[in-house]
mmCIF file with all atom_site columns, C-alpha atoms in Angstrom:
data_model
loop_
_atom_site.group_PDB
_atom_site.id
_atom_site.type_symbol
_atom_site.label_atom_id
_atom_site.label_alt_id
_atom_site.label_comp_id
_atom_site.label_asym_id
_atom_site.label_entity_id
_atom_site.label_seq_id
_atom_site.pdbx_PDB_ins_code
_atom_site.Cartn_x
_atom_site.Cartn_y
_atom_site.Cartn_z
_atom_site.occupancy
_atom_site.B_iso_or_equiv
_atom_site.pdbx_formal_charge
_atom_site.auth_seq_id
_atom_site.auth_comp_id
_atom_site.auth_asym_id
_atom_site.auth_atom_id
_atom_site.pdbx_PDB_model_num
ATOM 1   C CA . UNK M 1 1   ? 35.992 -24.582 -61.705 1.00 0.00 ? 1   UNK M CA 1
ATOM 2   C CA . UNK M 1 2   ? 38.119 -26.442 -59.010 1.00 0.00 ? 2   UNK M CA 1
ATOM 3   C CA . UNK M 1 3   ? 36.290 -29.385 -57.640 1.00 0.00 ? 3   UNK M CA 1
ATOM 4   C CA . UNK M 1 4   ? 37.995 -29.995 -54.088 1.00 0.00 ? 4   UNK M CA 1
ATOM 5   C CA . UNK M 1 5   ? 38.716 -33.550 -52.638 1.00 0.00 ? 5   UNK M CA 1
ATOM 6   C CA . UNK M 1 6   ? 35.616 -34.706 -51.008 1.00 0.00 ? 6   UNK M CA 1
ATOM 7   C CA . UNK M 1 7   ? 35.769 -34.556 -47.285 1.00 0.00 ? 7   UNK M CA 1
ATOM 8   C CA . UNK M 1 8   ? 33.533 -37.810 -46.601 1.00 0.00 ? 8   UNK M CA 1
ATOM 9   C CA . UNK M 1 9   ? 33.174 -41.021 -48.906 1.00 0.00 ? 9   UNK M CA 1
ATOM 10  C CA . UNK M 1 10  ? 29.471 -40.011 -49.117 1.00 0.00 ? 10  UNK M CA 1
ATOM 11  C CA . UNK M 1 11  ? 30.560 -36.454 -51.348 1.00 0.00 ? 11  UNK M CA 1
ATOM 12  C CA . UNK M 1 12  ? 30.732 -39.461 -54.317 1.00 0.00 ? 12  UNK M CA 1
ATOM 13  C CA . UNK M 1 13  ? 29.343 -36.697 -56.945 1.00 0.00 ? 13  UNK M CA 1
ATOM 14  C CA . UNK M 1 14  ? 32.190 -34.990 -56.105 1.00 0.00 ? 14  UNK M CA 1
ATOM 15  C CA . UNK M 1 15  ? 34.455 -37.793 -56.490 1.00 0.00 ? 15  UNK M CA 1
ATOM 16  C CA . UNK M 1 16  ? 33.737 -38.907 -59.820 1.00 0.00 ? 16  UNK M CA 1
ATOM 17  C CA . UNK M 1 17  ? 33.581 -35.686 -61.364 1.00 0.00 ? 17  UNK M CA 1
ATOM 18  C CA . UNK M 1 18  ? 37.168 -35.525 -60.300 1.00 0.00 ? 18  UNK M CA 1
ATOM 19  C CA . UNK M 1 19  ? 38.398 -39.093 -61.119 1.00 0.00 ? 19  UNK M CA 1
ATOM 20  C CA . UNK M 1 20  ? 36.048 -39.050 -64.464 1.00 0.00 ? 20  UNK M CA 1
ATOM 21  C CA . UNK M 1 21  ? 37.951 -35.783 -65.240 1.00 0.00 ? 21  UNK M CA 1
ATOM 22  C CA . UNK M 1 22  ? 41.486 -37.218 -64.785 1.00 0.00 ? 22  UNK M CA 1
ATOM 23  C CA . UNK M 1 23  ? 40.445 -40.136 -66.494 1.00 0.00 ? 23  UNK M CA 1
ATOM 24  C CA . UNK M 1 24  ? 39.361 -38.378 -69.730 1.00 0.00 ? 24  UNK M CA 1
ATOM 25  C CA . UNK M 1 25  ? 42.302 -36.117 -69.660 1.00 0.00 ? 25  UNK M CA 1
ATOM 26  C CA . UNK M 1 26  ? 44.209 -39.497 -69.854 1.00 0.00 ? 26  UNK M CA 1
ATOM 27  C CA . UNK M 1 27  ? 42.307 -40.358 -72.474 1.00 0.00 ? 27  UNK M CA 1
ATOM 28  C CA . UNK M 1 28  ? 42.645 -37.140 -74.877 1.00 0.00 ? 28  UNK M CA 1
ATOM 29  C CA . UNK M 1 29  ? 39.716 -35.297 -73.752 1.00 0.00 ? 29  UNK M CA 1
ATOM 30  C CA . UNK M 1 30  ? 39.784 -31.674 -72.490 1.00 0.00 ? 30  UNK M CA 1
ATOM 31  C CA . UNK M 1 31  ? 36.700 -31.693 -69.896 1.00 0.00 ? 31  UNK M CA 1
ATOM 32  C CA . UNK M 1 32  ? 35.487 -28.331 -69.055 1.00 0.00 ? 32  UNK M CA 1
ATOM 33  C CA . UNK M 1 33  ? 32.895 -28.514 -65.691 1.00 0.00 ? 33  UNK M CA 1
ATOM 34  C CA . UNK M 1 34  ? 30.600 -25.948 -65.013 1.00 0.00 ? 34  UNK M CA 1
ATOM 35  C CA . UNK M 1 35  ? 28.876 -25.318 -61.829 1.00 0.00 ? 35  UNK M CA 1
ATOM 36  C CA . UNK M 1 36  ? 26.791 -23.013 -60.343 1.00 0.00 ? 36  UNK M CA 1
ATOM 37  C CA . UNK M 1 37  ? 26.743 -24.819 -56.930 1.00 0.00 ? 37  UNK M CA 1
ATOM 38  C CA . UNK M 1 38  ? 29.266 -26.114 -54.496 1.00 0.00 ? 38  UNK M CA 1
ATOM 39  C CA . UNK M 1 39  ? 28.769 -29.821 -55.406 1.00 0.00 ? 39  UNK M CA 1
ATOM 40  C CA . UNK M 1 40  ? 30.260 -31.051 -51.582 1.00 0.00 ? 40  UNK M CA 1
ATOM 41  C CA . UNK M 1 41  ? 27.012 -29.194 -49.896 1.00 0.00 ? 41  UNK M CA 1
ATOM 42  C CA . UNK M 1 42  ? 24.791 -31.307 -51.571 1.00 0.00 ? 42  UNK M CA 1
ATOM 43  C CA . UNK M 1 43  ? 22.980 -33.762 -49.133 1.00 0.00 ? 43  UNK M CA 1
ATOM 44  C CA . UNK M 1 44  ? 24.381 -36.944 -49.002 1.00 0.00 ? 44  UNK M CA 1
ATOM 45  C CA . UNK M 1 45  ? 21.484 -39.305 -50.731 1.00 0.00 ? 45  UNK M CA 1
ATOM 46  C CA . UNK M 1 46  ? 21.774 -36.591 -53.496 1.00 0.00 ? 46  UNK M CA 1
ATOM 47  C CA . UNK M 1 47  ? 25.669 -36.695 -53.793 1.00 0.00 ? 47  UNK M CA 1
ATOM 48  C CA . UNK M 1 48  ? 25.790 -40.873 -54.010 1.00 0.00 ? 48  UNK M CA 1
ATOM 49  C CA . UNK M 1 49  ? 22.972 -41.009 -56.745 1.00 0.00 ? 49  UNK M CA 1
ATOM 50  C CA . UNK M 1 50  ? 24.215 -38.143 -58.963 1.00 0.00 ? 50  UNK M CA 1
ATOM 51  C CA . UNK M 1 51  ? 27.858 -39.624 -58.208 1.00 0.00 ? 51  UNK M CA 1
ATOM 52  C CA . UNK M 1 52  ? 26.919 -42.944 -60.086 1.00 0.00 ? 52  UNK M CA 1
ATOM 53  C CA . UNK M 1 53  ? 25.034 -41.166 -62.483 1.00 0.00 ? 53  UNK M CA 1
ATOM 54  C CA . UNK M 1 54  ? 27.936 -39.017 -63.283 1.00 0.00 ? 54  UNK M CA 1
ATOM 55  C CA . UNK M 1 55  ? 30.417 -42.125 -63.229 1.00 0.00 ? 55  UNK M CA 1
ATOM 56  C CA . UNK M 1 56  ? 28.123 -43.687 -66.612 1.00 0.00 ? 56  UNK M CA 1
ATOM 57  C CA . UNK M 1 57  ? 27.954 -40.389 -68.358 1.00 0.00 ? 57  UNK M CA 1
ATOM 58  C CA . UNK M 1 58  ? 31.610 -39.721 -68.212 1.00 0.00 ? 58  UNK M CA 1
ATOM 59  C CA . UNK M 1 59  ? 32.663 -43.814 -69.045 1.00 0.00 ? 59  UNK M CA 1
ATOM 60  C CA . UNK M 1 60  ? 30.030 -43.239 -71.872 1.00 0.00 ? 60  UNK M CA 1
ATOM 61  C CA . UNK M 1 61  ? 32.196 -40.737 -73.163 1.00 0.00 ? 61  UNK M CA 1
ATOM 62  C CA . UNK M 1 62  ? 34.829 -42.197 -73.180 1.00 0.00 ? 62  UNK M CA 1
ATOM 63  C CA . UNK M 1 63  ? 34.084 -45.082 -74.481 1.00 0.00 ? 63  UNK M CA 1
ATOM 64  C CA . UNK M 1 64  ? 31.703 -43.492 -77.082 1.00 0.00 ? 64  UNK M CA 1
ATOM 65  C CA . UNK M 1 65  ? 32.938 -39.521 -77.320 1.00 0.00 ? 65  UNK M CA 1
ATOM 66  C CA . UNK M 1 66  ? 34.837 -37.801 -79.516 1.00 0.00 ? 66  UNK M CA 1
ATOM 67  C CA . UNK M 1 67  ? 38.066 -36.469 -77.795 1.00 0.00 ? 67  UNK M CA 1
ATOM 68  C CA . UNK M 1 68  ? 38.322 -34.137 -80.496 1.00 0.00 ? 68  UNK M CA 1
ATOM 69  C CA . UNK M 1 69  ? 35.749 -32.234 -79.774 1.00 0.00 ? 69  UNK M CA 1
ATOM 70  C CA . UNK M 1 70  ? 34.522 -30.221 -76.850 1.00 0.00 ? 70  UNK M CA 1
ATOM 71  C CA . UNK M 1 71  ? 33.167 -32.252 -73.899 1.00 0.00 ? 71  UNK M CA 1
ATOM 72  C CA . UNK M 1 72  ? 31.746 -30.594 -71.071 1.00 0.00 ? 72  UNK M CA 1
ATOM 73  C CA . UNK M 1 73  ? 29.316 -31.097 -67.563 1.00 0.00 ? 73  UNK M CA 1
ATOM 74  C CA . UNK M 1 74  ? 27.291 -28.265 -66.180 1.00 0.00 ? 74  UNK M CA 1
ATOM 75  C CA . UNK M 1 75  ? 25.932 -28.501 -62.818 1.00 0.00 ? 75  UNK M CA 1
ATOM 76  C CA . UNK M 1 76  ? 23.113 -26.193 -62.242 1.00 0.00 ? 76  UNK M CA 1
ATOM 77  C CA . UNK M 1 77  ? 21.128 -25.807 -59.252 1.00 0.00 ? 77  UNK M CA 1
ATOM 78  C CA . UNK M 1 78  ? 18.273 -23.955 -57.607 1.00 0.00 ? 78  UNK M CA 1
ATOM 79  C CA . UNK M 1 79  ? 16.797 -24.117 -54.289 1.00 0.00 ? 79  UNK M CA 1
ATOM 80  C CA . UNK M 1 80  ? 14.489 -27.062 -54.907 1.00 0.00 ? 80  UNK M CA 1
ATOM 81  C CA . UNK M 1 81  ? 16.244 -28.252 -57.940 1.00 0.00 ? 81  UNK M CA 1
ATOM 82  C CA . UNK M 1 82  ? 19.436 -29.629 -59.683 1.00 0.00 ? 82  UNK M CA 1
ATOM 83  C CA . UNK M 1 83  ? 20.394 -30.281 -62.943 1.00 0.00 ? 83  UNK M CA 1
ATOM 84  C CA . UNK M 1 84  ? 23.689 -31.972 -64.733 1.00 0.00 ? 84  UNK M CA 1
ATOM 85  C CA . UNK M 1 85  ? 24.423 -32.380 -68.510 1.00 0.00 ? 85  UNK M CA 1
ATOM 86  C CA . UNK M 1 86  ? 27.412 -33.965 -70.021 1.00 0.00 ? 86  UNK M CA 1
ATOM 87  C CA . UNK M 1 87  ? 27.453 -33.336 -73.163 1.00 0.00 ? 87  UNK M CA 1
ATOM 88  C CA . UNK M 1 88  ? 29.767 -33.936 -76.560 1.00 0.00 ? 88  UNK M CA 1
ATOM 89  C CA . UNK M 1 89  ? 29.557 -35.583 -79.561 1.00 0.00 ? 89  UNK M CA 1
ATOM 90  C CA . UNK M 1 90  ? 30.303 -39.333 -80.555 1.00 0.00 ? 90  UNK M CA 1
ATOM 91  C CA . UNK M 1 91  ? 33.109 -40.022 -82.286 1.00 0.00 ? 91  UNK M CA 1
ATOM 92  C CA . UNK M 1 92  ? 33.084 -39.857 -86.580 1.00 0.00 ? 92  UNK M CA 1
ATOM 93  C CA . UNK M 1 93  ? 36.489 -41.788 -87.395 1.00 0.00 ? 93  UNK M CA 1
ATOM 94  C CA . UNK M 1 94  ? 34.749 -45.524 -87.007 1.00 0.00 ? 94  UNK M CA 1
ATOM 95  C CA . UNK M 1 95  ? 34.089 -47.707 -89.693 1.00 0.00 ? 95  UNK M CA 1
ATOM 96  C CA . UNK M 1 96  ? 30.167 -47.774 -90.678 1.00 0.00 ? 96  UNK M CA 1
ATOM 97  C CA . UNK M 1 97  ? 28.519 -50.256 -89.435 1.00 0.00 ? 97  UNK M CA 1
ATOM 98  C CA . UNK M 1 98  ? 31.228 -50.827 -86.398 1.00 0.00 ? 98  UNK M CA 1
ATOM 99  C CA . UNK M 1 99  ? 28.208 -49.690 -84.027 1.00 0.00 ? 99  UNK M CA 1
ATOM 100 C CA . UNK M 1 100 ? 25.087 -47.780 -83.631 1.00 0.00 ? 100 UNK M CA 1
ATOM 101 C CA . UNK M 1 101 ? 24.761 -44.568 -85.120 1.00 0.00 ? 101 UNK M CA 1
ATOM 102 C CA . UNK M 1 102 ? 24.878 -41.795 -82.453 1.00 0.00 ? 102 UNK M CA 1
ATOM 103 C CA . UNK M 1 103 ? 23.344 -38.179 -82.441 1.00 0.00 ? 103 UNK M CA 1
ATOM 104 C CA . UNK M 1 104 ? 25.602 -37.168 -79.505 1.00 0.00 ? 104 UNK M CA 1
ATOM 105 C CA . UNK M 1 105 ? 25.961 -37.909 -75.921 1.00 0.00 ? 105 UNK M CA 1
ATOM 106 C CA . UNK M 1 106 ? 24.372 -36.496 -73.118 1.00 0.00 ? 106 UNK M CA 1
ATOM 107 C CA . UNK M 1 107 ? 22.969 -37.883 -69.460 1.00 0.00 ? 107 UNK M CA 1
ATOM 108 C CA . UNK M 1 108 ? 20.277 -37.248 -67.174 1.00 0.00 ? 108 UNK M CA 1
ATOM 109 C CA . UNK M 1 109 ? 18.999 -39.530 -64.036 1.00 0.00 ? 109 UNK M CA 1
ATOM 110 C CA . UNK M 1 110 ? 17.090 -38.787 -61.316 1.00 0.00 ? 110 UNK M CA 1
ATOM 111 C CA . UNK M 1 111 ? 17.730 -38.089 -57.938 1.00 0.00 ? 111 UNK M CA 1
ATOM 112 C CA . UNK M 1 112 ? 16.083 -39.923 -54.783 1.00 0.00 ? 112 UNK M CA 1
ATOM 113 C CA . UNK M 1 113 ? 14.510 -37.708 -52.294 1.00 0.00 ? 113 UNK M CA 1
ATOM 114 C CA . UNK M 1 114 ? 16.028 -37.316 -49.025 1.00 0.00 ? 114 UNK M CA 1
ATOM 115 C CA . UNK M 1 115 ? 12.474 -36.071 -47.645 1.00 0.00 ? 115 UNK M CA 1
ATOM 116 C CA . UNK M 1 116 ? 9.228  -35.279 -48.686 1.00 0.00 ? 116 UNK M CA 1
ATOM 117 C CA . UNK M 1 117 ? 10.686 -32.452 -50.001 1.00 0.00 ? 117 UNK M CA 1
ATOM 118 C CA . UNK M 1 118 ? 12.782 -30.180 -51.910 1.00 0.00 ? 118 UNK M CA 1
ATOM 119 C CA . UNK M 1 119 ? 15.230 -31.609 -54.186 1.00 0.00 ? 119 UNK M CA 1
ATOM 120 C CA . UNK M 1 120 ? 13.799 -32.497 -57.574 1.00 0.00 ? 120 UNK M CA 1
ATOM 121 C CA . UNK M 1 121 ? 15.894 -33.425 -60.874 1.00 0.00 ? 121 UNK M CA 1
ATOM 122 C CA . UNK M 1 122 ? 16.421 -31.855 -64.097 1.00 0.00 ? 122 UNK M CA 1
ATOM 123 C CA . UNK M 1 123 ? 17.845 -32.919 -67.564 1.00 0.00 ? 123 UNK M CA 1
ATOM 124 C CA . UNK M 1 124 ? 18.901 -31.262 -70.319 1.00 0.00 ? 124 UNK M CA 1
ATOM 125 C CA . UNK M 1 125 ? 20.043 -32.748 -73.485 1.00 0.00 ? 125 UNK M CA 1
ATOM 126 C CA . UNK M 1 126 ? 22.658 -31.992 -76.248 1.00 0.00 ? 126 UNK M CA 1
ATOM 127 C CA . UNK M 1 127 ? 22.609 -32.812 -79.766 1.00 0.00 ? 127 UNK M CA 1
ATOM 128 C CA . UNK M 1 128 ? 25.530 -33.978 -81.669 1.00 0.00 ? 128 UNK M CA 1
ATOM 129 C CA . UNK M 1 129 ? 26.799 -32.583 -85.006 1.00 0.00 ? 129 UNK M CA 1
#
């Protein structure tokens, strides 16, 4: 998937998927993203919150992934729906004891509504090894 520049500073999701994948690339990680939707038509309240959201997930895994092992996000949406997972495992080759054991590392937030309406957020989860 190509994720184009974002054509307004409020296409943010777009942004950091972009910037978080350069930065993990940087970092040793080969990032795969997935969509299903054209992330710059999302509405603009939708694109800022799942833009900060996405901006944790990926410095999570950095900072706590393995860049060994597969890392990926998947966007998926539906009319009245959208759901992102970033998923891949923590990393094995630290001391025990050096922090918190880890199962894996995944993200979910939810989304303000622009309206009454229509957009509603989902969350999947991933299990490490």
């Amino acid at each position: 998937m190509r994720v184009s520049e974002p054509s307004s500073a409020a296409a943010s999701f777009s942004r950091e998927l972009q910037d978080g994948a350069e930065r993990l690339a940087t970092a040793g990680f080969k990032l795969e993203i997935y969509t299903d939707h054209n992330v710059d038509a999302l509405p603009s309240a939708i694109s800022d919150a799942l833009g900060k959201i996405t901006r944790e997930a990926l410095n999570n895994m950095e900072q706590f992934g393995d860049s060994g092992e597969p890392a990926e996000v998947t966007v998926s949406a539906g009319e009245h729906r959208i759901a992102v997972a970033f998923r891949n495992v923590t990393g094995q080759d630290e001391p025990a004891g050096s922090r918190p054991e880890r199962r894996g590392s995944s993200g979910c937030g939810t989304v303000p509504r622009p309206s009454a309406a229509l957009w509603r957020p989902a969350c999947r989860t991933a299990t490490g090894r």
